[in-house]
Coordinates of C-alpha atoms in Angstrom, one line a residue:
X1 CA 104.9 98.7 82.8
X2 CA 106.9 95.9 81.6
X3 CA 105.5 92.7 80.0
X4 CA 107.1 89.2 80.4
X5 CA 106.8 86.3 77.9
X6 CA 108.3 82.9 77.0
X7 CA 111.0 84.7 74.6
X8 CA 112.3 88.2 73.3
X9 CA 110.2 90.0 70.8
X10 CA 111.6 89.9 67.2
X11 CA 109.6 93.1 66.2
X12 CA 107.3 95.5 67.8
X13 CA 104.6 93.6 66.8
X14 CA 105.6 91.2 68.8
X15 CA 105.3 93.4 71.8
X16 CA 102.2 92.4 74.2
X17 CA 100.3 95.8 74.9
X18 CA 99.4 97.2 78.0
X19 CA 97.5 100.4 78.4
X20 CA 97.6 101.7 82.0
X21 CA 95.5 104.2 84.3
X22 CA 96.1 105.8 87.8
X23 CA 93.6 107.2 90.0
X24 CA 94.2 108.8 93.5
X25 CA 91.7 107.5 96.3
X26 CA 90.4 109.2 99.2
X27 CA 88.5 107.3 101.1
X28 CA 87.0 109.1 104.7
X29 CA 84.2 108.3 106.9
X30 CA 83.2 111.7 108.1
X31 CA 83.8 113.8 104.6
X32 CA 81.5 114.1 101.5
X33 CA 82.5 114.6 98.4
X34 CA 81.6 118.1 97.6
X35 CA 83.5 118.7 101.3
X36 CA 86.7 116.9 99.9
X37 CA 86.5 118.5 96.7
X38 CA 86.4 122.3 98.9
X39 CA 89.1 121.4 100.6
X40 CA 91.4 120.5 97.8
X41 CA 90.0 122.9 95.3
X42 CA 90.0 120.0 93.1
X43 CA 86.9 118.4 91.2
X44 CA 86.0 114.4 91.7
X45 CA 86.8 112.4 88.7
X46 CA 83.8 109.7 88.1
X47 CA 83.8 107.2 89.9
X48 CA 83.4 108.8 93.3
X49 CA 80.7 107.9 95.4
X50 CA 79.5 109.3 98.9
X51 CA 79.1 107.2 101.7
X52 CA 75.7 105.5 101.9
X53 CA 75.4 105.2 98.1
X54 CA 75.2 101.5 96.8
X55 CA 78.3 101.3 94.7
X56 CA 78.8 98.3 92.7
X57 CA 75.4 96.8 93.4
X58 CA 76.9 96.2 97.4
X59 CA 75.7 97.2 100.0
X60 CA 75.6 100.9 101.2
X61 CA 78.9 101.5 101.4
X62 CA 80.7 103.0 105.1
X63 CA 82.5 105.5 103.7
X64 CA 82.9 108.6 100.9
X65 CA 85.3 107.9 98.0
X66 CA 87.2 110.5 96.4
X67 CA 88.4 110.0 93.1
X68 CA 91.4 111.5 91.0
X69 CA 92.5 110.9 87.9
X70 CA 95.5 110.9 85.7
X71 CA 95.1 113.1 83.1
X72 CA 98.1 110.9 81.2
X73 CA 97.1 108.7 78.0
X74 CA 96.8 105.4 78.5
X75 CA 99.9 104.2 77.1
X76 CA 101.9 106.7 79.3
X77 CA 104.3 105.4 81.9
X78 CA 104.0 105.2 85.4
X79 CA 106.2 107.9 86.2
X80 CA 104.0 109.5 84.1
X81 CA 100.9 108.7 85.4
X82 CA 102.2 109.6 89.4
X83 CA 103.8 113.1 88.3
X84 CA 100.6 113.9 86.7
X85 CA 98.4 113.8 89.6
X86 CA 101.4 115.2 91.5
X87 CA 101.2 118.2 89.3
X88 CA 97.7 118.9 89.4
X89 CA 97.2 117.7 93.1
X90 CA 100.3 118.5 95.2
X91 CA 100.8 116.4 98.2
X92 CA 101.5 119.4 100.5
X93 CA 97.8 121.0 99.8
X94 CA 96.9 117.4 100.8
X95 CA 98.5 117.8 103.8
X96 CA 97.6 121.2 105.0
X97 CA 94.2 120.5 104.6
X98 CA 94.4 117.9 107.1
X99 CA 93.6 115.1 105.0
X100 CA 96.0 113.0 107.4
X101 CA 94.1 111.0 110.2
X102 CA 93.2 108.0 110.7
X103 CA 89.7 108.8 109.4
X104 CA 91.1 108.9 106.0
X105 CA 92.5 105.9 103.8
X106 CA 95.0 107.4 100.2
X107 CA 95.4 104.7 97.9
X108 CA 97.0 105.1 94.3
X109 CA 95.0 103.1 92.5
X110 CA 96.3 101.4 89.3
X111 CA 94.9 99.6 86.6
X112 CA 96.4 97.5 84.0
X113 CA 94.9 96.0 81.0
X114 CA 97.3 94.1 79.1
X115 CA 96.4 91.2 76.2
X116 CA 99.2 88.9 76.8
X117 CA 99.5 85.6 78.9
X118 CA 101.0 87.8 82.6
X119 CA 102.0 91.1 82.7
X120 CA 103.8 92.5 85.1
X121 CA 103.8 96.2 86.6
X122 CA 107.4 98.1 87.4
X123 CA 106.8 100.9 90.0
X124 CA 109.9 103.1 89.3
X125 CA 111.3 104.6 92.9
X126 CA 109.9 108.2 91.4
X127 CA 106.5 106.4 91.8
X128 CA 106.9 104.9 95.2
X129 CA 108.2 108.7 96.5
X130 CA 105.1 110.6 95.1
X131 CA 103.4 107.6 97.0
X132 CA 104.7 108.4 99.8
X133 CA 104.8 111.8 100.0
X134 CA 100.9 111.4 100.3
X135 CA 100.9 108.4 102.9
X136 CA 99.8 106.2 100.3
X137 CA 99.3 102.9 99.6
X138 CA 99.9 101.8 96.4
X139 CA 97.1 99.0 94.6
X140 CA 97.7 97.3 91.6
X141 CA 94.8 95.5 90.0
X142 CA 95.9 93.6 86.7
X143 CA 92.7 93.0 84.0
X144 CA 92.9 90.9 80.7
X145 CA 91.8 92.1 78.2
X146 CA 92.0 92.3 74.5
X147 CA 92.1 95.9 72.5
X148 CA 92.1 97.6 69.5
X149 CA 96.2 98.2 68.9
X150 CA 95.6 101.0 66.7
X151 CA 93.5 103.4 69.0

């Protein structure tokens, strides 16, 4: 994750911060959670939510998400980020558990909170590889925001 500004930092204090986190999505119609969770041998991070639930304060939602998080800090890099869910959730247990129809939407999900004016988000080609080697798409949601540098 890179940030961009007017002119080139003098120090590191000068450094806008960014703090970063990835999540892998499963989204299917026709699966619940405790059903993707068997098939994966994985546990749901929070933020999952079965279809029919209202999520969000919308309406029921149409379909089961599946939520996985990085288990990376949140300053870690992308790379980071990616080969940690790689790690812990290979993409070829994905597959053989036939988690690849059109039933079922992947998504990388990730989140940026940075405390500068922009910010911009580098996706090395490692990232975009462990992307694809799920089917994924990739989603990168950007949030202002303002921190305690010293966490």
């Amino acid at each position: 994750v890179h940030s961009t500004g007017a002119s080139f930092p003098n120090s590191l204090k000068d450094v806008a911060m960014k703090e970063s986190e990835v999540t892998l999505g499963i989204e299917a119609t026709h699966l619940s959670l405790p059903e993707i969770s068997s098939l994966l041998g994985r546990q749901c991070s929070s933020g999952s939510y079965e279809k029919g639930s209202q999520h969000g304060g919308r309406e029921p939602s149409v379909s089961t998400v599946w939520r996985f998080d990085s288990h990376a800090g949140r300053t870690a890099s992308m790379v980071n980020h990616f080969r940690d869910i790689a790690s812990r959730l290979p993409a070829s247990l994905f597959h053989q558990q036939g988690l690849k129809s059109a039933d079922v939407k992947v998504c990388l999900n990730v989140a940026v909170y940075f405390d500068a004016a922009m910010c911009t988000v580098n996706l090395p080609p490692e990232c975009v590889d462990i992307a694809k080697s799920y089917g994924s798409a990739v989603e990168v949601t950007c949030y202002p925001s303002s921190f305690d540098c010293a966490k």
